[in-house]
Amino acid sequence: MKSEPSRNYSELTEFILLGFRTSPEVQVFLFLLFLLIYLVIVLGNISMLIVIKIDYRLHTPMYFFLRNLSYLDLCYSTVIAPKTLATFLSKEKKISYNGCVTQFFFFALFVGTEGFLLAVMAYDRFSAICSPFLYTVRMSQQACVRLVLGSYICGCINSMIQTGFTFSLRFCQENRLDHFFCDVPALIKISCVDTFVNQIVLFVLSAVIIITTTTVILVSYGYILSTVLKIPSTQGRSKTFSTCSSHITVVSLFYGTVFFMYAQPGAISSPEKSKIIAVFYTLIIPMLNPLIYSLRNREVKNALKRILLTKMPFY
């Protein structure tokens, strides 16, 4: 049990982000590395948004969801990266209390929404492969908008609960966050009151979201696998299942890191491991997602070629 606070938590006006405690030379290297990664994230995801918007052949439910995935990747990496880049070159490495609350809220919102959106995308593939004749009815424009809106609503509920519980804690004199952004394990660690309830809320919410969404994904792919195995030709099976390969890769990367970060109590007591995992899901995954979908998706590659050829002048 932690001791009672010496002053009210509302008196705290700022946090210090300790980030990666290395030499100044390494800090400069990390700044350049993170800057390069963020530029690739922005270029990759904006390119996906533009390609899907311009090419009418990609105006289908699958790419509607993919466009929202690129938007979410761009948003939640932008919530983290600019401030992280600034702290690499700053001696004080400060973030205001309100800035911390805002960063935490929007990060939880976008990450939570992405988890639900990945489940929606699995359901979309299930409908397309297992019920092709009903696909246009199940995945009408209105249905797609409702599914995406539902993902945002669920992500917002998760974010409001997490933000409310986390910033109801008292931090007293300690304001040094052993992290490079305002994340819940680091905030819980520096609180000067008992955080048992907060840790339980974090674990339960993470478990509910992961179990709910992964159940939808696993059931969907269970039916997809059953349907694919009934296709007589090897080429037909390969072609059908190839439409799911990119999504499976993205799901594995996203849920693997989120599980190790939030769905196990040990992550809170291991700040160094938390930082490494956090870099992976805040920056590496948003960088990889557009590459995975563009390099492993023939329709996206063809659309990109058509756009480049159309814009290219001929002499």
mmCIF file of C-alpha atoms in Angstrom, residues 17-31 34 87-91 93 178 272 275-276:
data_model
loop_
_atom_site.group_PDB
_atom_site.id
_atom_site.type_symbol
_atom_site.label_atom_id
_atom_site.label_comp_id
_atom_site.label_asym_id
_atom_site.label_seq_id
_atom_site.Cartn_x
_atom_site.Cartn_y
_atom_site.Cartn_z
ATOM 1 C CA LEU A 17 9.652 12.370 -19.749
ATOM 2 C CA LEU A 18 12.861 10.502 -18.940
ATOM 3 C CA GLY A 19 12.658 8.633 -22.244
ATOM 4 C CA PHE A 20 15.788 6.789 -23.328
ATOM 5 C CA ARG A 21 18.521 7.647 -20.854
ATOM 6 C CA THR A 22 21.611 7.586 -23.064
ATOM 7 C CA SER A 23 24.520 9.837 -24.011
ATOM 8 C CA PRO A 24 23.905 13.026 -26.066
ATOM 9 C CA GLU A 25 25.453 11.369 -29.122
ATOM 10 C CA VAL A 26 23.032 8.442 -28.905
ATOM 11 C CA GLN A 27 20.156 10.887 -28.358
ATOM 12 C CA VAL A 28 21.001 12.552 -31.684
ATOM 13 C CA PHE A 29 21.141 9.151 -33.383
ATOM 14 C CA LEU A 30 17.771 8.184 -31.902
ATOM 15 C CA PHE A 31 16.316 11.528 -33.022
ATOM 16 C CA PHE A 34 12.768 8.215 -35.055
ATOM 17 C CA THR A 87 12.429 15.526 -26.112
ATOM 18 C CA PHE A 88 15.480 14.019 -27.812
ATOM 19 C CA LEU A 89 16.827 17.531 -28.475
ATOM 20 C CA SER A 90 15.546 19.159 -25.275
ATOM 21 C CA LYS A 91 17.341 19.255 -21.944
ATOM 22 C CA LYS A 93 12.046 17.040 -21.605
ATOM 23 C CA ASP A 178 10.228 6.634 -16.994
ATOM 24 C CA GLU A 272 12.879 -0.781 -20.222
ATOM 25 C CA LYS A 275 9.787 1.247 -23.896
ATOM 26 C CA ILE A 276 11.048 -1.248 -26.481
#
